[in-house]
Every structure is written in structure tokens, then in C-alpha cells.
PDB file of C-alpha atoms in Angstrom:
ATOM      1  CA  UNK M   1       5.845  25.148  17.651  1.00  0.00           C
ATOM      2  CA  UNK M   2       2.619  23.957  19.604  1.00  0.00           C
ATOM      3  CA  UNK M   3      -0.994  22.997  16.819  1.00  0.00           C
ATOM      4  CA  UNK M   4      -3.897  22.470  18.263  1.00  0.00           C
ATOM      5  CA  UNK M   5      -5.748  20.416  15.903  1.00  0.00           C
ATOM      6  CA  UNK M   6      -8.926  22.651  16.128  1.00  0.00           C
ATOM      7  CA  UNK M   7      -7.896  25.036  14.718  1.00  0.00           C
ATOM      8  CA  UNK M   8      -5.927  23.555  11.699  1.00  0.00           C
ATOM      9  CA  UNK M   9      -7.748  23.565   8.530  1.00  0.00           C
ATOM     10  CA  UNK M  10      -8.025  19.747   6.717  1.00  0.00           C
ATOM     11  CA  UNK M  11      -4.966  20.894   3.865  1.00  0.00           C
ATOM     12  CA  UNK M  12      -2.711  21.763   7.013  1.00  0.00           C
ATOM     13  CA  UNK M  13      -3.841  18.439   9.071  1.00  0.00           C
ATOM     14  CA  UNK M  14      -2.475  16.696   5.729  1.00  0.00           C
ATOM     15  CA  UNK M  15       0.913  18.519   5.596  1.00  0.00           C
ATOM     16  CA  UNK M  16       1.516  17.508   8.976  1.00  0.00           C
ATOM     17  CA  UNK M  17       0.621  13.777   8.796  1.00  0.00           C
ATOM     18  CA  UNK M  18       2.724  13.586   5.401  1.00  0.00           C
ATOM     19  CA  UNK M  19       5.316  15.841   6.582  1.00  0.00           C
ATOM     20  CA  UNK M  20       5.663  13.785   9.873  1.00  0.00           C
ATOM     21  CA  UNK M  21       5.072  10.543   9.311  1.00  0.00           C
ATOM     22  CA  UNK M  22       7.917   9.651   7.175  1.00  0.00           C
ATOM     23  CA  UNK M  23       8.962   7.378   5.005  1.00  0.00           C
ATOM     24  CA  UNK M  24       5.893   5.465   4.183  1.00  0.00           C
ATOM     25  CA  UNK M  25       5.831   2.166   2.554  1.00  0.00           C
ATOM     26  CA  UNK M  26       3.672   2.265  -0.706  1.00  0.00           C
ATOM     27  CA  UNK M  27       1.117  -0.639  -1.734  1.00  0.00           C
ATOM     28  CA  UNK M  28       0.465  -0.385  -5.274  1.00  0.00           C
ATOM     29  CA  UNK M  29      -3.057  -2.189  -5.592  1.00  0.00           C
ATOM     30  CA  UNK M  30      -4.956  -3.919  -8.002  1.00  0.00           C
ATOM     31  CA  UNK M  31      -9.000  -4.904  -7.319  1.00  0.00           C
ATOM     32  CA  UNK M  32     -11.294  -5.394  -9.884  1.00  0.00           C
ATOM     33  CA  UNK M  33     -15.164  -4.777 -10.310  1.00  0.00           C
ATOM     34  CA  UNK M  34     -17.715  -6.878 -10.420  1.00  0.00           C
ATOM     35  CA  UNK M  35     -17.531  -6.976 -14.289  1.00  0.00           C
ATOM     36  CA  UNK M  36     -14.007  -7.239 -14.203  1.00  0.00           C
ATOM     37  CA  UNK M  37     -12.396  -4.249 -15.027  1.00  0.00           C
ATOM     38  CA  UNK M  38      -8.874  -4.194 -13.474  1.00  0.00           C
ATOM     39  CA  UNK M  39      -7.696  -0.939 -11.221  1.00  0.00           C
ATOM     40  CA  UNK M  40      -4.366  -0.457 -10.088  1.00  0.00           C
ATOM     41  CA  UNK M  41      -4.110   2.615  -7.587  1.00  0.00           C
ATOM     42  CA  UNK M  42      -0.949   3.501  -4.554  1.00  0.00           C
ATOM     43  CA  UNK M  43      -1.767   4.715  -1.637  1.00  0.00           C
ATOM     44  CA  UNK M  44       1.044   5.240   1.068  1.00  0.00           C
ATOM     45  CA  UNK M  45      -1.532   5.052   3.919  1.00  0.00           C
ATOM     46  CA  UNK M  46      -0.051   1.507   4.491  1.00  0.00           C
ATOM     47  CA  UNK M  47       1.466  -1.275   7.060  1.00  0.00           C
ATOM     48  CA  UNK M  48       1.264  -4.388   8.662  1.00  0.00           C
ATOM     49  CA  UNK M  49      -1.522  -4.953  10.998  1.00  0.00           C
ATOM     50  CA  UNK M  50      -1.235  -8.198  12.285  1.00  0.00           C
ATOM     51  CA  UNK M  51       1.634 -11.283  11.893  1.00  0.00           C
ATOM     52  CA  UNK M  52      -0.781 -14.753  12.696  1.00  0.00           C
ATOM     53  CA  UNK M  53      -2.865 -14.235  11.103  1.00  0.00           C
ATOM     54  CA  UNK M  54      -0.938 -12.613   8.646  1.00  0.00           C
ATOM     55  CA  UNK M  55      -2.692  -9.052   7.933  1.00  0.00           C
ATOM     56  CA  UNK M  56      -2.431  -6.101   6.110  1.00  0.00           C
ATOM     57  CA  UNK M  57      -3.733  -2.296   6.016  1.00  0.00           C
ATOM     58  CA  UNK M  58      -4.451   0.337   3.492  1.00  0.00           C
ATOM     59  CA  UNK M  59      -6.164   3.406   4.296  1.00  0.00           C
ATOM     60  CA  UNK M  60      -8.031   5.014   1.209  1.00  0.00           C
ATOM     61  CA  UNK M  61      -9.257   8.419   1.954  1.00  0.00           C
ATOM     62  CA  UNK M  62     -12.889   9.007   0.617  1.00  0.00           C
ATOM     63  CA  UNK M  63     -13.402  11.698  -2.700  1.00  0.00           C
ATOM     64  CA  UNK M  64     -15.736  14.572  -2.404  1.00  0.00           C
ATOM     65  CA  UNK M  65     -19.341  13.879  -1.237  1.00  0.00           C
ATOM     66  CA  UNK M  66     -17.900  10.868   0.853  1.00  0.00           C
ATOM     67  CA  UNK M  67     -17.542   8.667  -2.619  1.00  0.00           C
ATOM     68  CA  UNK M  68     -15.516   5.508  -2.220  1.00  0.00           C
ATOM     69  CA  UNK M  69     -12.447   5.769  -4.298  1.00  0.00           C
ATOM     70  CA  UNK M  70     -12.723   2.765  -7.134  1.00  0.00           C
ATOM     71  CA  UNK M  71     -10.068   0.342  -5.108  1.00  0.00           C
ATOM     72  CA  UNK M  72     -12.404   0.634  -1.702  1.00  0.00           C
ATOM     73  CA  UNK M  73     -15.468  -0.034  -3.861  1.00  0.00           C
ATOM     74  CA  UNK M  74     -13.735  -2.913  -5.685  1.00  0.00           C
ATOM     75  CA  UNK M  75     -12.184  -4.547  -2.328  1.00  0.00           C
ATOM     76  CA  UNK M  76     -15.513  -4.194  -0.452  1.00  0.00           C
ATOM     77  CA  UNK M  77     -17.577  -5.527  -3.311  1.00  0.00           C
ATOM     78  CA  UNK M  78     -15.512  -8.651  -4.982  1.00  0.00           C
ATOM     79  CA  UNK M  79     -13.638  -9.368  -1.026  1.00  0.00           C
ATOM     80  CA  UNK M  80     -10.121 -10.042  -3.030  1.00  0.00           C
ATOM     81  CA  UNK M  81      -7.061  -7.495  -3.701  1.00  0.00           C
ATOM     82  CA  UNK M  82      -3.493  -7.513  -4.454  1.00  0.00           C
ATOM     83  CA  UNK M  83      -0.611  -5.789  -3.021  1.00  0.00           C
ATOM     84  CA  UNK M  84       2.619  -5.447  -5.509  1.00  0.00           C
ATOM     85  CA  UNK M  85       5.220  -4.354  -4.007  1.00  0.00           C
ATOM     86  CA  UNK M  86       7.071  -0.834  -5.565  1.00  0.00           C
ATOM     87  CA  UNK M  87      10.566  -0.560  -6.104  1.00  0.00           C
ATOM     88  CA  UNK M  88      13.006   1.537  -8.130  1.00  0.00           C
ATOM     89  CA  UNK M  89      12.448  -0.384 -11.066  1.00  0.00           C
ATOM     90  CA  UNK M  90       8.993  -0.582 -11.489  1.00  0.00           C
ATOM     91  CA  UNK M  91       8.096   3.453  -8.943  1.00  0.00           C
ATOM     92  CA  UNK M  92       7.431   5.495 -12.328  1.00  0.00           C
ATOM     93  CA  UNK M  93       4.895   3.346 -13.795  1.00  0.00           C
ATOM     94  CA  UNK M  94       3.426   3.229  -9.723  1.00  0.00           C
ATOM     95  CA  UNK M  95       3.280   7.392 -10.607  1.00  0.00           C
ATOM     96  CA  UNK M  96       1.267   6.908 -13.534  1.00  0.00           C
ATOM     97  CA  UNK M  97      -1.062   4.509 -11.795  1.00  0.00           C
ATOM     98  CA  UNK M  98      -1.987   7.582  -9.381  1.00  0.00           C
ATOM     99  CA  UNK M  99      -3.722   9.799 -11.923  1.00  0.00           C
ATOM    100  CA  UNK M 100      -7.469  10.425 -11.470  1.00  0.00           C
ATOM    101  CA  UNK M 101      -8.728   7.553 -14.195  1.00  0.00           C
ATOM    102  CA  UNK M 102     -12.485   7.672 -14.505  1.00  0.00           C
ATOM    103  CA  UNK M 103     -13.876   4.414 -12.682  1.00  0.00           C
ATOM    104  CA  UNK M 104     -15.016   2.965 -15.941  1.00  0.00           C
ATOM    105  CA  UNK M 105     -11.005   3.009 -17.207  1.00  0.00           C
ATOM    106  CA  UNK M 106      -8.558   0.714 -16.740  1.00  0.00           C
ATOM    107  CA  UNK M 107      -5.222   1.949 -15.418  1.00  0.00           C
ATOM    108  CA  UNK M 108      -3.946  -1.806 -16.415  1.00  0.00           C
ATOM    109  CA  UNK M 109      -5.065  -1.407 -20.120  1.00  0.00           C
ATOM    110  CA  UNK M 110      -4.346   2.353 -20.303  1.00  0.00           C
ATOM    111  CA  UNK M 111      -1.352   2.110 -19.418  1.00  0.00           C
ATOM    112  CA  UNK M 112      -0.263  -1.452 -21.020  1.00  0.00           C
ATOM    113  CA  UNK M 113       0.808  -2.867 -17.745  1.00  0.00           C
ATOM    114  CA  UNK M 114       1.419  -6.764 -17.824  1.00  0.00           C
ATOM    115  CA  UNK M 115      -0.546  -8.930 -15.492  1.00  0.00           C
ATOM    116  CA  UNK M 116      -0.044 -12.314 -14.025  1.00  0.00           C
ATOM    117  CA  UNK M 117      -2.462 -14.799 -12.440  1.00  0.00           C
ATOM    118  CA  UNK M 118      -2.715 -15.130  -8.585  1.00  0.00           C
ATOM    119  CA  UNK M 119      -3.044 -18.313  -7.076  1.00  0.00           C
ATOM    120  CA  UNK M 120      -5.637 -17.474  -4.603  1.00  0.00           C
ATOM    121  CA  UNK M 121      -7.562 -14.870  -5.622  1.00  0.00           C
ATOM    122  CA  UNK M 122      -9.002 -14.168  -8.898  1.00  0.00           C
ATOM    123  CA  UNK M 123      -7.680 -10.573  -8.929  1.00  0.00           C
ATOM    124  CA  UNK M 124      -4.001 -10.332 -11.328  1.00  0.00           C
ATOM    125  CA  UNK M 125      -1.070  -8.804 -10.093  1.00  0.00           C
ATOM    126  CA  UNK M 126       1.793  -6.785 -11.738  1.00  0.00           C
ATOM    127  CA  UNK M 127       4.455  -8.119 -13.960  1.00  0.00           C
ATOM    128  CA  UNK M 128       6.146  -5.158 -13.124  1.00  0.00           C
ATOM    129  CA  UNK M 129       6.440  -6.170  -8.997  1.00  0.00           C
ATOM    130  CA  UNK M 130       9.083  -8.761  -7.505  1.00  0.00           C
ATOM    131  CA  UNK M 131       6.767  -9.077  -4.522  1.00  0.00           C
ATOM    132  CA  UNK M 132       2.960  -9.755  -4.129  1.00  0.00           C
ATOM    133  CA  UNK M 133       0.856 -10.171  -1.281  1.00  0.00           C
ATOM    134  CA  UNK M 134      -2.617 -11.534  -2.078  1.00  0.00           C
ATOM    135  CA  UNK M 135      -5.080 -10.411   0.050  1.00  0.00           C
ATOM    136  CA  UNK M 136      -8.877 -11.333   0.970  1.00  0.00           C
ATOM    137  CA  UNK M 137     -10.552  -8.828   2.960  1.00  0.00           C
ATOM    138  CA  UNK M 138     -11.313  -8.816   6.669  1.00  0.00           C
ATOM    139  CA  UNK M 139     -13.000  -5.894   7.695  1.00  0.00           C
ATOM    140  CA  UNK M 140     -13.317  -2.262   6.239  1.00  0.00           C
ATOM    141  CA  UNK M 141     -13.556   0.517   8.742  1.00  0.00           C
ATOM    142  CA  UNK M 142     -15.123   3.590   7.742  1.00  0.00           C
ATOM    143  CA  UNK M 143     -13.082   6.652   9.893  1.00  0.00           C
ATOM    144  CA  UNK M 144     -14.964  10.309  10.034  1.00  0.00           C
ATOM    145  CA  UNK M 145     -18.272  11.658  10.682  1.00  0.00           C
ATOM    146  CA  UNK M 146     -19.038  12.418   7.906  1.00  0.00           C
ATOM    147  CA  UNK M 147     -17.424   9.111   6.428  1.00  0.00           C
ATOM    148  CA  UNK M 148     -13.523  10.383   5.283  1.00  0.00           C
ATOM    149  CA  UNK M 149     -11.679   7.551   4.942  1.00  0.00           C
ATOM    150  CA  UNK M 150     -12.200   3.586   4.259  1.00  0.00           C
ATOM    151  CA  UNK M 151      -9.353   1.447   6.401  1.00  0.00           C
ATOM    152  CA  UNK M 152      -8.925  -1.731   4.761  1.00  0.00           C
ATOM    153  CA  UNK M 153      -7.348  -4.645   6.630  1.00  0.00           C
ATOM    154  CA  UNK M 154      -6.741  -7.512   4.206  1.00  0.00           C
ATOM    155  CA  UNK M 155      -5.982 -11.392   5.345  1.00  0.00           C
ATOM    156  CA  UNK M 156      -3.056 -12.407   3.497  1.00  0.00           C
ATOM    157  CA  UNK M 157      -3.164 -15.562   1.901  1.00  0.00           C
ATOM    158  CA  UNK M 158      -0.812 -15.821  -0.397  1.00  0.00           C
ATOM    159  CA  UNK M 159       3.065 -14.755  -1.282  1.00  0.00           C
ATOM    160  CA  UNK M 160       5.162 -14.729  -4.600  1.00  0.00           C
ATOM    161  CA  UNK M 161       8.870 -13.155  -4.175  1.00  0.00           C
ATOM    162  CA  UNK M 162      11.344 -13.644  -7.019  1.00  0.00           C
ATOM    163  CA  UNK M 163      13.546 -15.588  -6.029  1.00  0.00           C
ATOM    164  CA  UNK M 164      17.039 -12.940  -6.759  1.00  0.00           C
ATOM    165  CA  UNK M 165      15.702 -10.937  -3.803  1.00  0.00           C
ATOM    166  CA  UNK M 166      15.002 -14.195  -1.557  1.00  0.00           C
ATOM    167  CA  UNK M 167      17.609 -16.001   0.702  1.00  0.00           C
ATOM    168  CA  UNK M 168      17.686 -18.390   3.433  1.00  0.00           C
ATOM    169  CA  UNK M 169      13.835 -17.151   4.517  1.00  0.00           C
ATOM    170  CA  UNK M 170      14.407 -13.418   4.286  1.00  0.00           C
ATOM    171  CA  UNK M 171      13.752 -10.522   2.028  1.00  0.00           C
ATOM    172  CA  UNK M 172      17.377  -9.195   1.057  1.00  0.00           C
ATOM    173  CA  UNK M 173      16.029  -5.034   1.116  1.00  0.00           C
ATOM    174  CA  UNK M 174      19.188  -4.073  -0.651  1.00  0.00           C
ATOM    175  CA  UNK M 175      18.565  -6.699  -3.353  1.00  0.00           C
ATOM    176  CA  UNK M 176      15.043  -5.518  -3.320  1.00  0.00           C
ATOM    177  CA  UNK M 177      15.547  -1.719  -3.346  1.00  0.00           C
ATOM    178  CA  UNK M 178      12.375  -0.536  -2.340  1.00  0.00           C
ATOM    179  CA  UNK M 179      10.746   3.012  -2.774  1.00  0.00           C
ATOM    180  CA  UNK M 180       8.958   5.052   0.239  1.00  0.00           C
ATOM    181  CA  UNK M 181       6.673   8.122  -0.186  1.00  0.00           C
ATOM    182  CA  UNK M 182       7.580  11.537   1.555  1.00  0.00           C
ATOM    183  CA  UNK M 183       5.663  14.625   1.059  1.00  0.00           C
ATOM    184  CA  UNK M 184       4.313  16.309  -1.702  1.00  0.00           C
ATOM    185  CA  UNK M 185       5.727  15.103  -4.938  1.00  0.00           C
ATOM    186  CA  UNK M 186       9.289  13.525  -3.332  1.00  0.00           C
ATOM    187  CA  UNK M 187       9.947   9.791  -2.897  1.00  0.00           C
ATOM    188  CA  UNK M 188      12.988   7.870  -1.393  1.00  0.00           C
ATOM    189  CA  UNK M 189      14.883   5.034  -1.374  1.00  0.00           C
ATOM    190  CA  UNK M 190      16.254   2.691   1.216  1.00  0.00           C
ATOM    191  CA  UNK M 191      19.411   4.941   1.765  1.00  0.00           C
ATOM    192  CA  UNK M 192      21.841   3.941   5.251  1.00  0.00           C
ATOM    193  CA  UNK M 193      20.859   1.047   7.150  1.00  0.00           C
ATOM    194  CA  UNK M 194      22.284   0.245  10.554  1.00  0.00           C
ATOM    195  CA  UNK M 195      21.498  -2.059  13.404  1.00  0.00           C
ATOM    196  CA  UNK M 196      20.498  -1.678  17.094  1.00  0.00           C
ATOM    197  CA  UNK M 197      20.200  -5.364  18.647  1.00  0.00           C
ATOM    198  CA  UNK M 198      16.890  -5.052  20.544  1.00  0.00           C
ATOM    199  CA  UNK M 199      18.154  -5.232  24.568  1.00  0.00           C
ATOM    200  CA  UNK M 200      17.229  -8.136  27.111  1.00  0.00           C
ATOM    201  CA  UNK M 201      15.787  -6.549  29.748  1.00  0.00           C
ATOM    202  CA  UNK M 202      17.500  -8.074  33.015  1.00  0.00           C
ATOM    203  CA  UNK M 203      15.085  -7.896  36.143  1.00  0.00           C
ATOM    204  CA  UNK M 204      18.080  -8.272  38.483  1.00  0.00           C
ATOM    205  CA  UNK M 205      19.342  -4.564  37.390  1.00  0.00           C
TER     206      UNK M 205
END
């Protein structure tokens, strides 16, 4: 099967990036406005951008009329956001989060989710995560013509990991058991892991 882009409508672009691109970490988000409302949103657009410094990036695609989405209004107007980690514990609440909640609602309060204080930004995170990356924000990059998209990339600048899924320095992913988005309505867990020791390259061969 050969697409050329140009002639694929936007719905069919979608299927294929979703489709394809497979499995897709999920940052479940919370921002707040400038009066302080709290929003917590997923979005599966989402990956490490840079290691020193240590940086983030979220992609939040724009709503009709080219109208940031309430977390891309919140992160380029306050500067501060939180990443909480989703796992199978904590993935159907992360569901519920994703509804279309008009931008003067809390998602937080709505939905009674606890919050705890972050010790870097002002923004809370979720009780219901075992891992939180706070970010501040370093640049937002608006992708289309007209405007489509809003690519986040957030500094982080501070970590909290509970400490049953943290040993000797690392992250132990079974331990952790986190969730990935597919397509359409299907997510996935960490399933089989294997290695494959990265080679030495040997210039002599």
C-alpha cells in the first residue's frame, strides 16, 4: 500500500499517525489559569526531548477555529505544568479526565481527584500518580498554517517517584506498570520485555 499525503483527507492522516505510531506514552497534565482553576487533560502526543537539560514534550492539537485547548492556554499563560505519570491503577480516572469539560470546569473538582503540592511550581499534581515530573515551560511551537497544533517543550525541574517503584537509581517498569495509548478507544500495558545490548562498533572490522 503506497499514500501520498495529498491526497489523504485530515481523519485518514490521523488513523495513520495513531495506527502507526504505536504504543505512545501518555502524560496526564495538570495547568491551571490565571485565577486558579485546576485542569487535568492526557494527551499521548508525548516524549522526551532533551536529557541535560532535562526536557519534555507534549503536543496539543488546536480545537476548531485554531482555539488553544485549556492546558496550552494554561501552560503558555502561568509558564508552570505537571506531568503525572498513568498507570494501571490510576488509567480509568486518566479516561475521565479526557472528556470535553467546558474551560470554566474543573476536571480536578468534577471529578474529586486528590491533589498534592509541588515543590517547584505552584501547579498540584495527582494523588492518584506514583510519578511526577514538574515542568516550567521553554518554548511553545505553534505547527500548521493555519495554526493546528501547540508543541510544548517543558524544562523539568523537579521529580517525585514513590519510592516501591524506585531502586538503586532506576524506575523498576514492572513495579510501575505503566499504560500506553493505541488507536481509537484501545490502550496497553507493558506486556514482554526483552533485551538487545546496544553493539560496540569495532573500526578494525
Amino acid at each position: 500500500m503506497e499514500l501520498r499525503i495529498s491526497d489523504l483527507e485530515r481523519q485518514e492522516k490521523y488513523k495513520l499517525l495513531i495506527g502507526g505510531i504505536i504504543p505512545r506514552p501518555i502524560a496526564w497534565v495538570t495547568s491551571h489559569n490565571q485565577s486558579g482553576l485546576v485542569n487535568a487533560a492526557p494527551f499521548s502526543y508525548f516524549n522526551v526531548a532533551c536529557i541535560d537539560p532535562m526536557m519534555i514534550s507534549i503536543s496539543v492539537s488546536r480545537k476548531p477555529g485554531q482555539v488553544m485547548k485549556d492546558t496550552a492556554r494554561n501552560i503558555s499563560e502561568i509558564g508552570e505544568f505537571v506531568i503525572n505519570m498513568v498507570d494501571v491503577h490510576n488509567v480509568a480516572f486518566v479516561n475521565e479526565t479526557s472528556a470535553d469539560f467546558p474551560a470554566d470546569q474543573s476536571e480536578v473538582e468534577a471529578l474529586k481527584l486528590d491533589v498534592l503540592p509541588s515543590k517547584a511550581v505552584k501547579v498540584p499534581r495527582l494523588a492518584l500518580s506514583r510519578i511526577h515530573f514538574e515542568c516550567e515551560l521553554h518554548q511553545i511551537v505553534t505547527l500548521g498554517e493555519p495554526a493546528a497544533s501547540d508543541l510544548i517543550i517543558g524544562e523539568v525541574v523537579h521529580v517525585h517517584i514513590d519510592d516501591d517503584i524506585y531502586f538503586s537509581g532506576k524506575i523498576d517498569a514492572e513495579k510501575f506498570a505503566p499504560v500506553s495509548r493505541l488507536a481509537g478507544h484501545t490502550y496497553a500495558t507493558l506486556g514482554d520485555m526483552f533485551d538487545h545490548p546496544r553493539p560496540v562498533h569495532d573500526p578494525e572490522k
